[in-house]
mmCIF file of C-alpha atoms in Angstrom:
data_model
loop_
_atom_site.group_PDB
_atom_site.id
_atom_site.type_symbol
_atom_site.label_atom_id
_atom_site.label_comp_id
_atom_site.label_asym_id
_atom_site.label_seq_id
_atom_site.Cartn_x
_atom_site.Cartn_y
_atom_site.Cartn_z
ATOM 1 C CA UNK A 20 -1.439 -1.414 -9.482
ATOM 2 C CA UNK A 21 0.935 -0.488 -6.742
ATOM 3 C CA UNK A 22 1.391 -2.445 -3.774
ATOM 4 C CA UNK A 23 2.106 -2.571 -0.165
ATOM 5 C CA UNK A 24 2.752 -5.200 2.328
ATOM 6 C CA UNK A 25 0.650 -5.373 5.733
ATOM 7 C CA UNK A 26 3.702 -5.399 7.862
ATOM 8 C CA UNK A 27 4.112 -1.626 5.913
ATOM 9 C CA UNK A 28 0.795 -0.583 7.182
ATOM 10 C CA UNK A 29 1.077 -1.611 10.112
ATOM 11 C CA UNK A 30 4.407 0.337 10.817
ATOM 12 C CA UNK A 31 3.452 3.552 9.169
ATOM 13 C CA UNK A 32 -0.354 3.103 11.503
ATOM 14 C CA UNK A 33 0.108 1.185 14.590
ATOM 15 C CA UNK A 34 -2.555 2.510 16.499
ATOM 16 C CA UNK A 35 -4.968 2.963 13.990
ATOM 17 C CA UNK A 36 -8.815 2.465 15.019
ATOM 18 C CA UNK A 37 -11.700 1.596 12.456
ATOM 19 C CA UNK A 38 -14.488 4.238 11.551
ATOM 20 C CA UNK A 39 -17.028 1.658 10.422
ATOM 21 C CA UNK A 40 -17.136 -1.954 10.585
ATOM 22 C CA UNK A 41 -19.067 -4.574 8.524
ATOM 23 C CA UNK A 42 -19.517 -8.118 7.824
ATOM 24 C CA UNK A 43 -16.792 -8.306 5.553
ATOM 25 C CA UNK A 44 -14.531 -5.056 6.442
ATOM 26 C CA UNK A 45 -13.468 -2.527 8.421
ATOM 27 C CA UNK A 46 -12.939 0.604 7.515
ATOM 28 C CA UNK A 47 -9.733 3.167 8.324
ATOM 29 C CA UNK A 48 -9.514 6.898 7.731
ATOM 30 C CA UNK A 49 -5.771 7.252 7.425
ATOM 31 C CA UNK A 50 -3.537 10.310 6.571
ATOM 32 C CA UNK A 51 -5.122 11.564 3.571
ATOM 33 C CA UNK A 52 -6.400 7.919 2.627
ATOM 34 C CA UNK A 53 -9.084 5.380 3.415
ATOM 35 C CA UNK A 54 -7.831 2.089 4.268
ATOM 36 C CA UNK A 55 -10.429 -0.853 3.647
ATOM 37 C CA UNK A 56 -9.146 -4.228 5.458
ATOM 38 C CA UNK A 57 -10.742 -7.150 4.728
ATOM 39 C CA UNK A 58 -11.211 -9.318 7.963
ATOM 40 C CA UNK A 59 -9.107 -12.152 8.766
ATOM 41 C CA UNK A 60 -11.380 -14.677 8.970
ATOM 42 C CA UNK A 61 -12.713 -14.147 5.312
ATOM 43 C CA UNK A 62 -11.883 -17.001 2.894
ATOM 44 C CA UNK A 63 -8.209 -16.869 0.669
ATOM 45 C CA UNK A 64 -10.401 -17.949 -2.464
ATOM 46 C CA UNK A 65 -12.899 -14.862 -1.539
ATOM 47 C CA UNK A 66 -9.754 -12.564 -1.378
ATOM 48 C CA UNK A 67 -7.952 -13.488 -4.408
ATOM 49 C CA UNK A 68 -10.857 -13.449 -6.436
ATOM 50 C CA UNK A 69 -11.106 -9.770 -4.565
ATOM 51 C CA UNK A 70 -8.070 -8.866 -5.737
ATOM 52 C CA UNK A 71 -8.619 -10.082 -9.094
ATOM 53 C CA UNK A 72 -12.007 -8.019 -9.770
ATOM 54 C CA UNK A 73 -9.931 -4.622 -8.653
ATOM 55 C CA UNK A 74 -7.052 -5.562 -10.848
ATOM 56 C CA UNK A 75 -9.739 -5.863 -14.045
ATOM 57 C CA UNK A 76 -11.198 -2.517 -13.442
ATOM 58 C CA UNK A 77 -8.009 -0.906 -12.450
ATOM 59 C CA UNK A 78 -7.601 -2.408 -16.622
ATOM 60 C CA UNK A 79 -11.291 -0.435 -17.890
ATOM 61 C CA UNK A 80 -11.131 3.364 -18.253
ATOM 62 C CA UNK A 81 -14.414 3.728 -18.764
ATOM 63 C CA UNK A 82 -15.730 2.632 -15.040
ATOM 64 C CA UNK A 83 -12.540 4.293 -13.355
ATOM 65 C CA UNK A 84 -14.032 8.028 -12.320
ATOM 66 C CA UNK A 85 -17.345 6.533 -10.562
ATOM 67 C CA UNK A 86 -15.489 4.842 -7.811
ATOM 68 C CA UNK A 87 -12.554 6.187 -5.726
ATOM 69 C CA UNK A 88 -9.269 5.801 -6.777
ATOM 70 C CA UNK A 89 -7.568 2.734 -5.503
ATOM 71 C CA UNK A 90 -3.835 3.557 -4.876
ATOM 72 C CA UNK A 91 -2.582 0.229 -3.162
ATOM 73 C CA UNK A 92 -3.192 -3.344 -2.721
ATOM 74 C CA UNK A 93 -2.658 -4.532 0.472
ATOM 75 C CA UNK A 94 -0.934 -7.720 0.262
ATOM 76 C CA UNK A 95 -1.147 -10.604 3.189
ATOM 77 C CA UNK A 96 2.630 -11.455 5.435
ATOM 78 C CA UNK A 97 4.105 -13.865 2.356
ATOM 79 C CA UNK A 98 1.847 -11.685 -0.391
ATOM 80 C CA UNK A 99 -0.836 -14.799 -1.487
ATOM 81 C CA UNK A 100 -3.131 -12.660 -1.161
ATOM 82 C CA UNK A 101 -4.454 -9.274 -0.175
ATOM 83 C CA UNK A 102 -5.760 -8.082 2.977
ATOM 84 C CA UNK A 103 -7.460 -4.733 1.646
ATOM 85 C CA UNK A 104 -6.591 -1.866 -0.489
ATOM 86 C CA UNK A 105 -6.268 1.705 0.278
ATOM 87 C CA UNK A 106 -8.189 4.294 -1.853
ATOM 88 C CA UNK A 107 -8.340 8.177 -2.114
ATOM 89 C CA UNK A 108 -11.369 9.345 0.344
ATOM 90 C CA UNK A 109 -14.881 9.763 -1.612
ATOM 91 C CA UNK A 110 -15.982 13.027 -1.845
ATOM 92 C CA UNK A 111 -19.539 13.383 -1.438
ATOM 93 C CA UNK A 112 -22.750 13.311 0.514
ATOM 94 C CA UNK A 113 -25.689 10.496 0.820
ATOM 95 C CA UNK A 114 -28.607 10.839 -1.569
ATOM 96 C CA UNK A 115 -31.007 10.702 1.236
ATOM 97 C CA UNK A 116 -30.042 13.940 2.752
ATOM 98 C CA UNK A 117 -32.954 15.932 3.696
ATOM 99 C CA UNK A 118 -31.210 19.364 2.623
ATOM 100 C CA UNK A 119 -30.887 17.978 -0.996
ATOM 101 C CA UNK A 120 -34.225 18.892 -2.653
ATOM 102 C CA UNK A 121 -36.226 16.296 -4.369
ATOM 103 C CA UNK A 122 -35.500 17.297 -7.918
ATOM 104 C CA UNK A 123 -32.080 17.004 -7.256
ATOM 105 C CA UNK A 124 -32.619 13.567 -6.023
ATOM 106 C CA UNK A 125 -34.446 12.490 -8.504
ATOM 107 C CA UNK A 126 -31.561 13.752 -11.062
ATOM 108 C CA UNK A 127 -28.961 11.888 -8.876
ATOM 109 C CA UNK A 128 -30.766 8.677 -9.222
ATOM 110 C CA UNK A 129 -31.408 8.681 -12.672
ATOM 111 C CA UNK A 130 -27.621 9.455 -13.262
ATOM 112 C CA UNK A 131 -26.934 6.226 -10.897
ATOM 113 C CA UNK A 132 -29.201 4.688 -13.132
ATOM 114 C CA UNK A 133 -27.242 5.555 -16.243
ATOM 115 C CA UNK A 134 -24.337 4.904 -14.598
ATOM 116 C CA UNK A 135 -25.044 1.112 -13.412
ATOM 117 C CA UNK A 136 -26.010 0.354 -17.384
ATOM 118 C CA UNK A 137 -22.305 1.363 -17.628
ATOM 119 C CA UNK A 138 -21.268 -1.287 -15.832
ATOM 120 C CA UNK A 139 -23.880 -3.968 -17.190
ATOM 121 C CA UNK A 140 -22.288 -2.704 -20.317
ATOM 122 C CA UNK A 141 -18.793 -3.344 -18.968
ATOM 123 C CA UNK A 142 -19.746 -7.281 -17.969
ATOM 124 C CA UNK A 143 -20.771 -5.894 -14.394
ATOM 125 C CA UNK A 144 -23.350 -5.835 -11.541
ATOM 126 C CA UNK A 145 -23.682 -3.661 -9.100
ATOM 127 C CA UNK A 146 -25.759 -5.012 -6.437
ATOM 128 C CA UNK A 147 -24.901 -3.947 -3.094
ATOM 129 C CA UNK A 148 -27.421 -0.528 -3.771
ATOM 130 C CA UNK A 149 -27.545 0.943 -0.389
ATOM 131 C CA UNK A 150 -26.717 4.597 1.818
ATOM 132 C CA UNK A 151 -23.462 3.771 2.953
ATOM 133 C CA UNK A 152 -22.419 2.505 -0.397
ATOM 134 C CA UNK A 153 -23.855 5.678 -2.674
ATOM 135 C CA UNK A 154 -22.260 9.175 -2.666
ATOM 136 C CA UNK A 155 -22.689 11.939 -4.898
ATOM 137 C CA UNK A 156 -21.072 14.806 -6.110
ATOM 138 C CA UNK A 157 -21.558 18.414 -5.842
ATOM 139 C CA UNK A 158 -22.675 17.606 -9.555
ATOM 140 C CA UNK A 159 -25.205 15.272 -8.729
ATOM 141 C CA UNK A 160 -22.839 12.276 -9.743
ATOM 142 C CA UNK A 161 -23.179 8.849 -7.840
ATOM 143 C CA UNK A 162 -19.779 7.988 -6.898
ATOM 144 C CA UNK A 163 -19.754 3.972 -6.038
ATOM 145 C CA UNK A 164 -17.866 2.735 -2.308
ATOM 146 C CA UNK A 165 -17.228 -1.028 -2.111
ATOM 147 C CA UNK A 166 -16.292 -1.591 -5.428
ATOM 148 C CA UNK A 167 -14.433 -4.857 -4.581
ATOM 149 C CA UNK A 168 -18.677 -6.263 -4.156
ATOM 150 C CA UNK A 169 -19.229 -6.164 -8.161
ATOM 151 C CA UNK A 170 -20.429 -9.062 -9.681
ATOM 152 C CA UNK A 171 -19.114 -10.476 -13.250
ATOM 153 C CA UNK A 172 -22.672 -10.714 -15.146
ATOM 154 C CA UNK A 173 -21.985 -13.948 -16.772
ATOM 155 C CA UNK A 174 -20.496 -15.339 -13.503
ATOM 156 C CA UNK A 175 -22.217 -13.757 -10.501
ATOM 157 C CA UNK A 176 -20.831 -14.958 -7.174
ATOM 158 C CA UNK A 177 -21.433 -13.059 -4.253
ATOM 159 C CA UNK A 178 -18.883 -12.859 -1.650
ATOM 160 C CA UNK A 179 -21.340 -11.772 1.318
ATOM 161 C CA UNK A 180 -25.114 -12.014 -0.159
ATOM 162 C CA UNK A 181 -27.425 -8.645 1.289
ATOM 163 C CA UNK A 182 -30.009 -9.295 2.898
ATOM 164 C CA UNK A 183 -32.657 -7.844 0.710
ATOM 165 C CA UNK A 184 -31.417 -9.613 -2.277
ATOM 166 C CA UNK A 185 -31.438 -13.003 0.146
ATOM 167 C CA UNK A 186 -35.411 -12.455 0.916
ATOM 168 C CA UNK A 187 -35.285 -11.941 -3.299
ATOM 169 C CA UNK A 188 -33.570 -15.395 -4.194
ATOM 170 C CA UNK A 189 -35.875 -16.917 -1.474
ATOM 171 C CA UNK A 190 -39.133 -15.819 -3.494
ATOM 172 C CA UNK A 191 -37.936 -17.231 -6.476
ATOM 173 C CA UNK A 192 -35.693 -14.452 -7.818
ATOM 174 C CA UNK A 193 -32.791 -15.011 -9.865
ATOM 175 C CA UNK A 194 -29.176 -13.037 -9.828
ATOM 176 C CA UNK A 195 -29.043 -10.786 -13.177
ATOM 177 C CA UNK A 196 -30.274 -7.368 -14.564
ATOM 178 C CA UNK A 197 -33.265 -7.877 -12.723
ATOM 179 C CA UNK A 198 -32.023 -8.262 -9.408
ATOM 180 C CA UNK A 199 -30.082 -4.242 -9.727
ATOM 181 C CA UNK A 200 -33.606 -2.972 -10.929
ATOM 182 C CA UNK A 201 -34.976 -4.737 -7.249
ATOM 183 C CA UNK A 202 -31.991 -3.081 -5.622
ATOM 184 C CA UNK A 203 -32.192 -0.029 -7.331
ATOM 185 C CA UNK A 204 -36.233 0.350 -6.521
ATOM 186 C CA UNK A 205 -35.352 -0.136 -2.649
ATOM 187 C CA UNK A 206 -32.782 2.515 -2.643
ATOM 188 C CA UNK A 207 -34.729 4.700 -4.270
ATOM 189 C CA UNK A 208 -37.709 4.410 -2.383
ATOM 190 C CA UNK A 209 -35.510 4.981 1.038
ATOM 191 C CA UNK A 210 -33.592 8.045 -0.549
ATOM 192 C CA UNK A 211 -36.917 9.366 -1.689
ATOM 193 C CA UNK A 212 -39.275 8.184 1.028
ATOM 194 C CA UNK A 213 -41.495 7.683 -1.241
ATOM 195 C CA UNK A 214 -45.226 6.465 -0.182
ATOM 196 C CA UNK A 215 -47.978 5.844 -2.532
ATOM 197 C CA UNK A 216 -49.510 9.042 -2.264
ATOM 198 C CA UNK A 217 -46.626 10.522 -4.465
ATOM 199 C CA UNK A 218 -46.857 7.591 -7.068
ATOM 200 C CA UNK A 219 -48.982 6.443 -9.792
ATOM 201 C CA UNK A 220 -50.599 3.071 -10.124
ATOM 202 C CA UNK A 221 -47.608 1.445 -11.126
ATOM 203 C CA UNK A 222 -45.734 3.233 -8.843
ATOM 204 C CA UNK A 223 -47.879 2.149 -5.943
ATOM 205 C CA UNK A 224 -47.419 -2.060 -7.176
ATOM 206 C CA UNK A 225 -43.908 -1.176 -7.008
ATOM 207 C CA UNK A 226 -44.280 -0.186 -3.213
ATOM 208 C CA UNK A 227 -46.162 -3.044 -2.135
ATOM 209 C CA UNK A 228 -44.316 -5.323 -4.023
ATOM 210 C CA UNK A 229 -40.881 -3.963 -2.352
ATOM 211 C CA UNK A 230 -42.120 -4.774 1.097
ATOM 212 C CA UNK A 231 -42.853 -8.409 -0.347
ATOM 213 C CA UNK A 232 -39.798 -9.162 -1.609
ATOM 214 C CA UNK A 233 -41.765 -9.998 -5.099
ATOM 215 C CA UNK A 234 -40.079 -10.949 -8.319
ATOM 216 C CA UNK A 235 -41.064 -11.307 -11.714
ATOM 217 C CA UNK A 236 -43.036 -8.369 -11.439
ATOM 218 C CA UNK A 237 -43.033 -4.574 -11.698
ATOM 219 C CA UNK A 238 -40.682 -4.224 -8.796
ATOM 220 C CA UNK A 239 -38.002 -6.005 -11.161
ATOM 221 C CA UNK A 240 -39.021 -4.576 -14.338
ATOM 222 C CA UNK A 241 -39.560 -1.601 -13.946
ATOM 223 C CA UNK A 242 -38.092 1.835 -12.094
ATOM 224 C CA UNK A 243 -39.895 3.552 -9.253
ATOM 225 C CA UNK A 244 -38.565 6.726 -10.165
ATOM 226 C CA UNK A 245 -40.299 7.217 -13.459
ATOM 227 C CA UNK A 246 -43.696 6.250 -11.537
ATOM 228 C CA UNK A 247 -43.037 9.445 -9.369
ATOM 229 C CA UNK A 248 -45.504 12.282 -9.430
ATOM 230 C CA UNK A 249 -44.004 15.387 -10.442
ATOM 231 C CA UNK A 250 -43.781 18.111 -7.882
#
């Protein structure tokens, strides 16, 4: 993977401003890129294991075209470590858009759901299931933002922890397969706004057991979606 220093960046983009700030992040819409800088007070360990989780994908083909293409690491003043990477921009609107009609939503999230069983398949979780994180296509195609967030499924160490999945691990829930299903049924219900009028029975448990941060149960074993009543 190609490389640039910070002291690059910050020559070719001296006045630069962030679009969107996070916890971990901030976010730069540069000349025809997106520059993602991690911020300075988060932990060397934390960044070079970072780095290392980009450098193994940048290695797997198969995961490649559902993320945007990562062009540089940004590496830190004496390159230890990086400070953030710069990508290609992500093409694509939020799921929860109320011009995209409900069949096509429902088709979007059950190719996200395809597509996150690619990555369990690859030795990877994808946890961090929320709107600013899922784009798709004019296809219908989830397209995945914060890719440097994926979790190794025999080793899974968050760097900053959501909050839902928090409340989860609070009532007893444990970090695996089960824990995307939880994430997955959240987003879904948001993107769909979903109420138990338009579910089944199961569907409905699902609901109630989202709002109660449940696990064990339906909510982590099972997908809202196909608990949706057909239009």
């Amino acid at each position: 993977m190609k490389r640039k220093n910070i002291e690059q960046i910050n020559r070719l983009f001296p006045n630069r401003f962030p679009e969107t700030s996070g916890s971990e992040s901030l976010i730069f819409y540069l000349k025809y890129v997106v520059y993602k800088e991690f911020n300075p007070n988060t932990p060397i360990e934390t960044l070079k294991r970072k780095e290392s989780k980009l450098l193994e994908l940048e290695q797997n083909s198969a995961l490649q075209k559902y993320y945007p293409k990562i062009l540089y690491l940004v590496d830190s003043l004496l390159n230890e470590y990086i400070r953030g990477y710069i990508m290609k921009p992500a093409r694509g609107r939020a799921i929860s858009r109320e011009n995209l009609s409900f069949e096509l939503k429902i088709k979007a999230l059950n190719n996200l759901r395809n597509i996150l069983g690619i990555f369990r398949n690859n030795g990877y979780l994808y946890l961090d299931i929320r709107q600013p994180n899922i784009r798709i296509d004019s296809k219908e195609n989830p397209i995945l933002l914060d890719i440097d967030s994926v979790l190794q499924v025999d080793n899974p160490k968050f760097d900053c922890m959501p909050t839902d999945i928090k409340k989860y691990i609070e009532n007893g829930g444990q970090v695996n397969t089960n824990t995307q299903i939880f994430m997955f049924n959240i987003f879904s219900q948001d993107a769909l706004k979903l109420n138990e009028n338009i579910v089944d029975q199961t569907g409905a448990r699902i609901l109630r057991e989202i709002n109660s941060y449940s696990c064990d149960s339906a909510v982590d074993h099972e997908y809202l979606i196909d608990y949706v009543k057909r239009r």
